[in-house]
Amino acid sequence: MKNIYKILIVLALVGGFASCNDELEITNPNNQTTFDFGDSESELQEAIIACYNRIRLEGTFARVGYTMDAVRGDEVWNSSQQWYLEADNLNGPATFFMAEWPWRDLYHVVNRTNFVLSKVDDVDLSQDAYNQIAGQALFLRSLAYYQLTTYYQTVPLITDYASYADINTMYASNNTQDEVLDQIEADLTSAMQMLPSRDEGGEWAGGRATCGAAAGYLARTLMFRHKFEEAYSVLKDIIAGKYGTYALTADFGDNFREDTENNSESLFEVQFLDYGTGGVDEEWTPVNISSEATQGHAVESNYASQELGSWGDLAGSPWLYNLYKKENSTDGRLDPRLYWTLVTFEPEYGTYTGLKTAAYPDGDPRSNTIYQQEITKTPLSNNAQGGISIAKFTNARNNIYESITNGLHCGVNIRLMRYSDVLLRAAECENEINGPTQTAIDYINEVRRRVALEDLKLSDFPSADALFEQIANVERPKEFGCENGRGIDLLRWGFFYDADRLNQITEHAYYVLDGTANTDELTAETASASSFQYFYKGHEYFPIYQNTLNANPNLVGNSANKNEDNGPAFFEKGYTVRPVVDLD
């Protein structure tokens, strides 16, 4: 009997273990993978939000990815002479560590948008839901590739999510810049047709990609390729309201404050939580998944004054400062854009009264206050090297806190495209197609009137070259100084491939390492150096990082890796560089 009992106990245990094993085969619903996620509308909506999260990384638009192009321009220089130095001097080797970050984080965007696009066709969706989800993914992928190809020239064009699963296709090779731009044009054209306008989208459209955002970036892409007639058609449609209602804000400063975000002028901006409203985890990439993340950006930490707590890495050029000072508003004021672009002390700021513009707030003593501190001189960008600190996309002029908290904390949304860019691009296209016309002048004057500058007159511009000079080296830098995009402008205009133009931007970029916030109009004799005097051919693009090349056997270096002159290829396409014109 004892043996029978033993046998029964063993059988019971075996049966129990077998039943337990069956239970353990149940899939944990909290351990989803890309294979079992994205099969419903709600999950795709979550995935799209995750795509937006990727444009808020350090290498996309939360710091380095945004400021790398600003320092490539001629109106921003590296005041720390440490970080960004190779990007500023346009001579970085393949081991330049910062060249990795935009590449890495922009491909995060590509990866997530490709995932959404791989799933969306297989989910039962209404037409509106399908268009919104797919349209946003197409726009965000295009945004990433626009940055990638204007930063790195020849990059892998990856549009098939399934390709990551095969070792033979996972390691993608370089595509030509034209192939990448072709894909961007195709994706943005589709997104324009799929996405609602800001008017139609209502509250949903606040902070999201709309058909207007897609149209604006399509125009940018076309102009990069000198397709001026096609770009002009898109720009005129934006102006006519085909893609939503856009207008300049009455106050230029509304484009750089927390409480006036997603306004009438904004075609697209990157969303950051207002200062102090996020969590406490300061997540640097590639993590950025904490529900307690600060959800701010660190552009302020690069742009603001080291005297007032920032890192003091970047400064505005004396050339840009003097450009603002050469032309006052019709009522005698300084151009308000100086106030919002550069952190300078100007005695005039304290004398304006009764003016309803935040640039000079009703005689408020804050006119001469930076981060709630009264100043009597321009604060230094960098304590050791000097320089003029930058106000845009910081809270220098907003007075919401006393001192700068470095890192991912600033809550001012990064406006990537504004309606003023549409107007000035329309003026440029009109001038390229028809020469100087009153229509081109009218577009420019609409932007100038916002800051009460005197209207330009057609009779002052006898040639298309002269009007181009005004647009390229007066109107655009004063409107967009220290914003992302100036370096891309220099690329598309071919300024790196013409000796006179390269000499011109070298003069624009003069700086002094004298420990002061120098505002002199500098010359070769009085300047310490210019960023562009160190320029190596091919380094108008950033090098592909060596570790990235090592990891991918199918990837080759670009012109910066090879020190290769891109001038001949530029001219072989039939592009031209307009000659320098003296406007004085």
C-alpha positions as a printed Julia matrix, in Angstrom:
584×3 Matrix{Float64}:
   0.0     0.0     0.0
   2.87    2.34    0.82
   4.27    1.87   -2.67
   0.88    2.68   -4.22
   0.7     5.9    -2.17
   4.19    6.85   -3.31
   3.23    6.27   -6.96
   0.08    8.38   -6.59
   2.03   11.25   -4.98
   4.6    11.2    -7.81
   1.85   11.21  -10.44
   0.13   14.13   -8.69
   3.35   16.13   -8.62
   4.05   15.42  -12.28
   0.55   16.51  -13.21
   0.92   19.62  -11.11
   4.18   20.58  -12.74
   2.67   20.0   -16.17
  -0.26   22.28  -15.41
   2.1    24.94  -14.07
   4.11   24.81  -17.28
   0.92   25.43  -19.27
   0.19   28.5   -17.17
   3.71   29.86  -17.68
   3.19   30.0   -21.46
   0.82   32.96  -21.08
   2.25   36.12  -22.71
   2.87   39.02  -20.36
   0.75   41.92  -21.71
   3.2    44.41  -20.19
   6.1    43.05  -22.25
   5.04   44.08  -25.73
   7.37   44.16  -28.7
   7.14   45.9   -32.06
   5.72   42.64  -33.43
   2.59   42.8   -31.3
   2.21   46.57  -30.91
   0.68   49.02  -33.38
  -2.26   46.86  -34.42
  -4.98   49.29  -33.32
  -5.76   52.96  -33.75
  -5.06   53.74  -30.09
  -1.65   52.08  -30.26
  -0.74   53.9   -33.47
  -1.73   57.2   -31.84
   0.64   56.37  -28.99
   3.37   55.5   -31.49
   2.99   58.87  -33.22
   3.39   60.67  -29.9
   6.55   58.61  -29.4
   7.79   59.95  -32.76
   7.36   63.52  -31.53
   9.32   62.57  -28.42
  12.32   61.83  -30.63
  12.5    65.39  -32.01
  12.97   66.58  -28.42
  16.31   64.85  -27.92
  19.7    66.47  -27.43
  20.8    65.46  -30.92
  17.61   66.61  -32.64
  16.34   69.95  -31.33
  16.91   70.01  -27.56
  20.49   71.25  -27.88
  23.27   70.06  -30.19
  21.07   69.08  -33.12
  19.63   72.6   -33.18
  22.72   74.66  -32.44
  25.14   72.82  -34.77
  23.65   74.65  -37.75
  23.51   77.98  -35.92
  27.24   77.85  -35.22
  27.86   76.81  -38.84
  26.42   80.17  -39.86
  28.26   83.48  -40.0
  26.37   85.22  -37.18
  27.21   82.79  -34.34
  30.65   81.81  -33.06
  32.03   79.44  -30.44
  32.76   81.69  -27.47
  33.9    78.83  -25.21
  36.53   77.8   -27.8
  35.95   74.24  -26.61
  32.59   72.62  -27.33
  31.44   73.2   -30.91
  34.91   74.37  -31.96
  35.26   71.98  -34.91
  31.65   72.69  -35.95
  32.29   76.43  -35.8
  35.6    76.25  -37.64
  34.21   73.81  -40.24
  37.24   71.54  -40.13
  36.28   68.69  -37.8
  37.85   65.25  -38.25
  35.79   62.05  -38.35
  36.55   61.65  -34.64
  34.72   64.92  -33.79
  32.43   63.51  -31.09
  29.54   65.94  -31.51
  29.1    64.89  -35.13
  27.65   61.62  -33.85
  24.73   63.07  -31.89
  22.46   64.55  -34.58
  23.03   61.47  -36.75
  22.16   59.11  -33.9
  19.06   60.94  -32.72
  17.67   61.85  -36.14
  17.77   58.17  -37.05
  15.74   57.55  -33.88
  13.04   59.66  -35.58
  13.43   57.75  -38.85
  13.15   54.42  -37.02
   9.95   55.27  -35.18
   8.23   56.87  -38.14
   9.14   53.88  -40.3
   7.53   51.65  -37.68
   4.28   53.62  -37.82
   4.25   53.57  -41.61
   4.88   49.8   -41.61
   1.77   49.24  -39.48
  -0.76   51.85  -40.54
  -1.94   50.16  -43.75
  -2.95   47.0   -41.9
  -5.17   48.63  -39.26
  -8.87   49.3   -39.76
  -9.02   53.11  -39.58
 -11.32   55.86  -40.72
  -9.9    57.9   -43.59
  -9.35   60.88  -41.28
  -7.51   58.8   -38.7
  -5.38   57.14  -41.39
  -4.46   60.49  -42.95
  -3.56   62.05  -39.61
  -1.4    59.16  -38.46
   0.38   58.48  -41.76
   0.67   62.18  -42.6
   2.38   63.0   -39.3
   4.8    60.09  -39.73
   5.68   61.23  -43.25
   6.26   64.8   -42.1
   8.43   63.84  -39.13
  10.48   61.42  -41.25
  10.97   64.19  -43.82
  12.0    66.63  -41.1
  14.62   64.15  -39.89
  15.97   63.52  -43.39
  16.02   67.25  -44.2
  18.3    67.77  -41.2
  20.36   64.65  -41.96
  21.11   65.49  -45.59
  21.78   69.19  -44.94
  24.12   68.18  -42.09
  25.8    65.06  -43.52
  25.17   65.29  -47.27
  25.08   61.6   -48.28
  23.15   59.49  -45.78
  21.4    56.11  -45.86
  17.81   56.43  -47.02
  15.89   53.86  -44.99
  12.13   53.76  -45.54
  11.3    50.07  -45.0
  11.0    49.03  -41.36
  11.3    45.36  -42.32
  14.83   45.97  -43.62
  16.11   46.11  -40.03
  15.26   42.42  -39.57
  17.63   41.15  -42.28
  21.38   41.27  -41.78
  21.8    41.82  -45.54
  19.73   45.01  -45.54
  20.21   46.28  -41.98
  23.58   47.82  -42.81
  22.46   50.44  -45.31
  24.83   52.24  -47.65
  24.91   55.95  -48.45
  22.38   57.45  -50.81
  23.12   60.53  -52.86
  21.81   63.82  -51.54
  19.47   64.07  -54.52
  17.98   60.66  -53.74
  17.29   61.74  -50.17
  15.8    65.05  -51.31
  13.61   63.21  -53.83
  12.17   61.12  -50.99
  11.61   64.2   -48.85
   9.74   65.92  -51.67
   7.55   62.85  -52.24
   6.76   62.39  -48.54
   5.98   66.05  -47.94
   3.77   66.21  -51.03
   1.77   63.29  -49.62
   1.67   64.81  -46.13
   0.33   68.09  -47.56
  -2.61   66.2   -49.02
  -3.27   64.07  -45.93
  -2.89   66.38  -42.97
  -5.51   68.9   -41.87
  -4.71   72.61  -41.77
  -4.28   74.37  -38.47
  -7.77   75.82  -39.0
  -9.37   72.43  -39.64
  -7.39   70.63  -36.95
  -8.49   72.92  -34.15
  -7.09   72.0   -30.74
  -5.67   68.77  -32.19
  -3.39   70.79  -34.48
  -1.74   72.71  -31.64
   1.86   71.55  -31.67
   1.33   68.86  -34.31
   2.36   68.67  -37.94
  -0.25   70.13  -40.29
  -0.45   70.5   -44.06
   0.96   74.01  -43.6
   4.06   72.62  -41.89
   4.5    70.1   -44.71
   4.07   72.83  -47.33
   6.62   75.07  -45.63
   9.24   72.34  -45.49
   8.51   71.32  -49.08
   9.26   74.89  -50.15
  12.51   74.78  -48.18
  13.52   71.51  -49.82
  12.73   72.79  -53.31
  14.71   75.97  -52.74
  17.68   73.97  -51.51
  17.68   72.46  -55.03
  17.15   75.84  -56.75
  13.67   74.78  -57.9
  12.43   78.32  -57.45
   9.3    78.17  -59.6
   8.0    75.05  -57.86
   8.83   76.47  -54.44
   7.2    79.8   -55.27
   3.95   78.06  -56.19
   3.85   76.37  -52.78
   4.77   79.58  -50.95
   2.05   81.58  -52.72
  -0.49   78.92  -51.71
   0.59   79.22  -48.08
   0.25   83.0   -48.25
  -3.18   82.66  -49.86
  -4.36   80.48  -46.95
  -4.67   77.18  -48.83
  -2.96   75.36  -45.96
  -4.39   77.35  -43.07
  -4.43   80.92  -41.85
  -1.01   82.35  -41.03
  -0.03   85.9   -40.11
   2.87   87.72  -38.49
   2.39   88.32  -34.79
   2.07   92.01  -33.95
   4.98   91.64  -31.53
   8.16   89.97  -32.76
   8.81   88.82  -29.19
   5.74   86.57  -29.25
   7.87   84.08  -31.16
  10.23   83.6   -28.22
   8.05   83.36  -25.12
   6.41   80.47  -23.31
   2.96   82.06  -23.1
   2.63   82.81  -26.84
   3.5    79.44  -28.32
   1.8    77.85  -31.37
   0.67   81.3   -32.44
  -0.5    82.66  -35.79
   3.06   82.88  -37.13
   4.14   79.34  -36.32
   4.16   76.74  -39.1
   5.89   74.2   -36.9
   7.59   74.21  -33.53
   9.07   71.66  -31.14
   7.05   71.42  -27.93
   8.73   71.74  -24.53
   6.99   71.98  -21.15
   7.05   75.41  -19.51
   9.86   75.91  -17.04
   9.21   74.11  -13.76
   6.18   72.14  -14.93
   7.98   68.95  -15.92
   9.53   66.26  -13.76
  12.91   66.1   -12.09
  14.76   63.55  -14.22
  17.23   65.3   -16.5
  17.43   62.72  -19.27
  20.12   63.11  -21.88
  19.85   61.01  -24.99
  19.38   58.32  -26.03
  17.24   57.51  -22.96
  14.46   60.1   -22.69
  11.71   57.71  -21.62
  11.13   58.69  -17.99
   7.64   59.85  -17.08
   9.41   62.21  -14.67
  11.64   63.85  -17.29
  12.14   67.6   -17.11
  10.9    67.88  -20.73
  12.71   71.13  -21.43
  15.64   71.97  -23.72
  19.23   73.03  -23.18
  19.58   75.54  -26.03
  19.47   78.24  -23.37
  22.47   76.66  -21.63
  24.51   77.14  -24.82
  23.16   80.55  -25.78
  22.93   82.42  -22.48
  25.58   84.34  -20.54
  28.07   82.41  -18.44
  28.09   85.38  -16.07
  24.46   84.59  -15.34
  24.86   80.84  -14.93
  24.91   79.26  -18.41
  27.67   77.27  -20.09
  28.47   80.23  -22.36
  29.35   78.14  -25.41
  27.99   80.29  -28.24
  27.86   84.02  -28.95
  26.4    86.38  -31.53
  28.79   88.01  -33.96
  29.64   91.72  -33.82
  28.6    91.82  -37.49
  25.03   90.85  -36.58
  24.93   93.36  -33.74
  26.03   96.2   -36.02
  23.58   95.11  -38.7
  20.75   95.81  -36.26
  22.26   99.13  -35.18
  22.53  100.51  -38.72
  18.8   101.0   -39.16
  16.38  102.34  -36.57
  12.61  102.05  -36.6
  10.66  104.97  -38.02
   9.89  106.3   -34.51
  13.59  106.35  -33.62
  13.63  103.11  -31.65
  16.25  100.46  -32.12
  15.08   97.52  -34.19
  13.17   95.41  -31.59
  14.71   92.27  -33.07
  18.04   93.25  -31.51
  16.38   93.08  -28.09
  15.07   89.58  -28.69
  18.14   88.21  -30.49
  21.18   89.43  -28.54
  21.58   90.19  -24.84
  23.09   93.66  -25.0
  22.79   96.68  -22.76
  21.41   99.64  -24.69
  20.65  102.87  -22.77
  17.76  103.46  -25.17
  15.87  100.47  -23.77
  15.07  102.39  -20.6
  13.79  105.49  -22.4
  10.87  104.06  -24.39
   7.48  104.7   -22.8
   3.92  104.07  -23.83
   4.92  101.6   -26.52
   2.82   98.47  -26.7
   5.59   96.09  -27.6
   7.25   93.66  -25.24
  10.62   94.61  -26.65
  10.35   97.85  -24.71
   7.66   97.2   -22.1
   5.95  100.52  -21.33
   8.93  102.16  -19.67
   9.23   99.18  -17.34
  12.7    99.09  -15.76
  12.91   95.47  -16.89
  13.98   96.91  -20.22
  17.49   96.81  -18.79
  16.99   93.64  -16.78
  18.31   90.2   -17.7
  17.02   87.21  -15.72
  15.59   89.66  -13.16
  18.97   91.32  -12.7
  19.44   95.0   -13.5
  22.4    95.51  -15.82
  24.39   98.55  -16.81
  26.61   96.81  -19.33
  26.32   93.91  -21.73
  26.95   90.61  -19.9
  29.65   88.31  -21.24
  28.78   85.21  -23.18
  31.85   83.42  -21.84
  33.75   84.62  -18.77
  37.15   83.84  -20.26
  36.72   84.64  -23.96
  33.94   87.25  -23.91
  31.34   87.65  -26.64
  27.68   88.74  -26.82
  25.27   86.15  -25.44
  22.16   85.15  -27.39
  18.6    85.86  -26.23
  16.54   83.77  -28.66
  14.94   80.65  -27.22
  16.08   81.6   -23.74
  14.26   83.38  -20.94
  16.73   86.27  -20.9
  13.97   88.73  -21.87
  11.06   86.95  -20.21
  12.06   87.49  -16.57
  10.43   84.36  -15.22
  13.39   83.37  -13.02
  16.47   84.96  -11.5
  19.18   82.56  -12.57
  19.7    79.95  -15.27
  19.29   76.29  -14.43
  21.6    74.54  -16.85
  20.48   71.44  -18.69
  17.14   70.33  -20.09
  14.97   72.9   -18.32
  14.12   75.81  -20.64
  10.48   75.68  -21.73
  10.44   78.09  -24.69
   9.23   76.11  -27.7
  11.74   75.99  -30.55
   9.96   77.55  -33.54
  11.41   75.71  -36.53
   9.48   77.61  -39.21
   7.71   80.93  -38.99
   5.47   82.77  -41.45
   8.12   85.47  -41.86
  10.28   82.78  -43.49
   7.47   82.11  -45.98
   7.35   85.8   -46.91
  11.1    86.26  -47.29
  11.39   83.03  -49.27
   8.59   84.21  -51.55
  10.52   87.44  -52.1
  13.65   85.45  -52.94
  11.79   83.21  -55.42
  10.11   86.19  -57.09
  13.5    87.84  -57.46
  15.11   84.68  -58.84
  12.36   84.21  -61.42
  11.46   87.77  -62.41
  14.27   89.93  -61.11
  13.6    92.8   -58.72
   9.86   93.55  -58.74
   7.44   95.42  -56.56
   5.91   92.08  -55.58
   9.22   90.95  -54.08
   9.61   94.29  -52.31
   6.09   94.0   -50.88
   6.84   90.62  -49.32
   9.93   92.05  -47.65
   8.15   95.18  -46.47
   5.47   93.12  -44.74
   8.18   91.69  -42.51
   9.88   95.07  -42.0
   6.65   96.84  -41.04
   6.17   94.53  -38.08
   9.21   96.2   -36.47
   8.43   99.67  -37.87
  11.32   99.84  -40.32
  11.01  102.12  -43.32
   9.68  100.48  -46.48
  12.2    99.46  -49.11
  11.8   101.03  -52.55
  12.11   99.11  -55.79
  14.15  101.94  -57.29
  16.95  101.21  -54.77
  17.58   97.78  -56.3
  18.65   98.04  -59.93
  19.36   94.32  -60.33
  18.37   90.9   -59.04
  21.85   90.63  -57.57
  21.29   93.76  -55.47
  17.93   92.6   -54.13
  19.34   89.15  -53.39
  22.1    90.82  -51.36
  19.46   92.67  -49.33
  17.51   89.48  -48.68
  20.51   87.26  -47.94
  22.66   89.57  -45.86
  20.25   92.08  -44.32
  16.67   90.87  -44.13
  17.22   87.21  -43.34
  19.97   87.58  -40.72
  18.06   90.34  -38.9
  14.85   88.3   -38.85
  16.38   84.86  -38.18
  19.73   85.68  -36.58
  21.0    82.89  -34.28
  18.25   80.49  -35.35
  18.74   77.09  -36.97
  18.83   77.5   -40.76
  21.49   80.11  -41.56
  24.13   77.44  -42.21
  21.72   75.66  -44.55
  21.14   78.96  -46.36
  24.88   79.36  -46.92
  24.94   75.86  -48.41
  22.07   76.37  -50.84
  23.39   79.75  -51.95
  26.81   78.23  -52.72
  28.7    80.72  -50.57
  31.36   78.09  -49.78
  32.15   77.66  -53.49
  32.88   81.26  -54.49
  35.99   83.11  -53.34
  34.26   86.49  -52.92
  31.36   84.98  -50.97
  33.68   82.95  -48.76
  35.66   86.12  -48.04
  32.4    87.91  -47.22
  31.2    85.36  -44.66
  34.72   85.26  -43.22
  34.39   88.99  -42.54
  30.92   88.5   -41.04
  32.31   85.92  -38.62
  35.15   87.97  -37.12
  35.35   87.78  -33.34
  37.65   89.02  -30.56
  38.98   86.87  -27.71
  39.54   89.78  -25.34
  37.22   88.85  -22.47
  34.71   91.58  -23.35
  31.32   91.68  -25.06
  32.93   93.36  -28.05
  30.53   95.11  -30.43
  33.1    96.78  -32.71
  32.84   96.47  -36.47
  35.84   94.2   -36.81
  38.41   93.88  -39.57
  41.14   91.34  -40.26
  43.53   93.61  -38.35
  41.35   94.09  -35.26
  39.79   90.63  -34.98
  41.37   87.68  -33.18
  40.06   85.32  -35.85
  37.08   84.29  -37.97
  35.42   80.9   -37.9
  35.65   80.62  -41.67
  39.37   81.26  -41.93
  39.84   77.66  -40.76
  37.4    76.17  -43.27
  38.52   72.99  -45.07
  36.88   72.19  -48.4
  34.03   69.74  -47.98
  33.51   70.66  -44.33
  30.5    72.82  -45.02
  28.93   69.47  -44.11
  29.72   67.7   -40.85
  31.78   64.49  -41.05
  30.14   61.11  -40.55
  31.45   59.89  -37.21
  34.25   57.35  -37.46
  32.65   54.86  -35.06
  29.53   54.92  -37.23
  31.64   54.14  -40.3
  33.42   51.36  -38.42
  30.14   49.79  -37.35
  28.63   49.75  -40.86
  30.77   48.09  -43.56
  28.53   49.5   -46.32
  28.85   53.14  -45.25
  31.49   55.49  -46.65
  32.54   58.94  -45.58
  31.16   62.15  -47.04
  32.98   65.2   -48.4
  34.06   66.24  -44.91
  35.6    62.83  -44.23
  37.46   63.09  -47.56
  38.26   66.86  -47.56
  36.58   66.9   -50.96
  35.56   70.11  -52.75
  31.81   70.16  -53.5
  32.06   73.26  -55.69
  32.37   71.47  -59.06
  29.31   69.29  -58.35
  27.33   72.38  -57.29
  28.02   74.16  -60.58
  27.53   71.01  -62.69
  23.89   71.04  -61.59
  23.5    74.44  -63.24
  23.4    76.29  -59.92
  24.98   79.73  -59.75
  26.34   81.92  -56.96
  25.21   85.51  -57.09
  28.09   88.03  -56.96
  28.68   90.21  -53.93
  26.97   93.61  -54.21
  27.9    96.61  -52.06
  24.6    97.99  -50.75
  26.11  101.11  -49.12
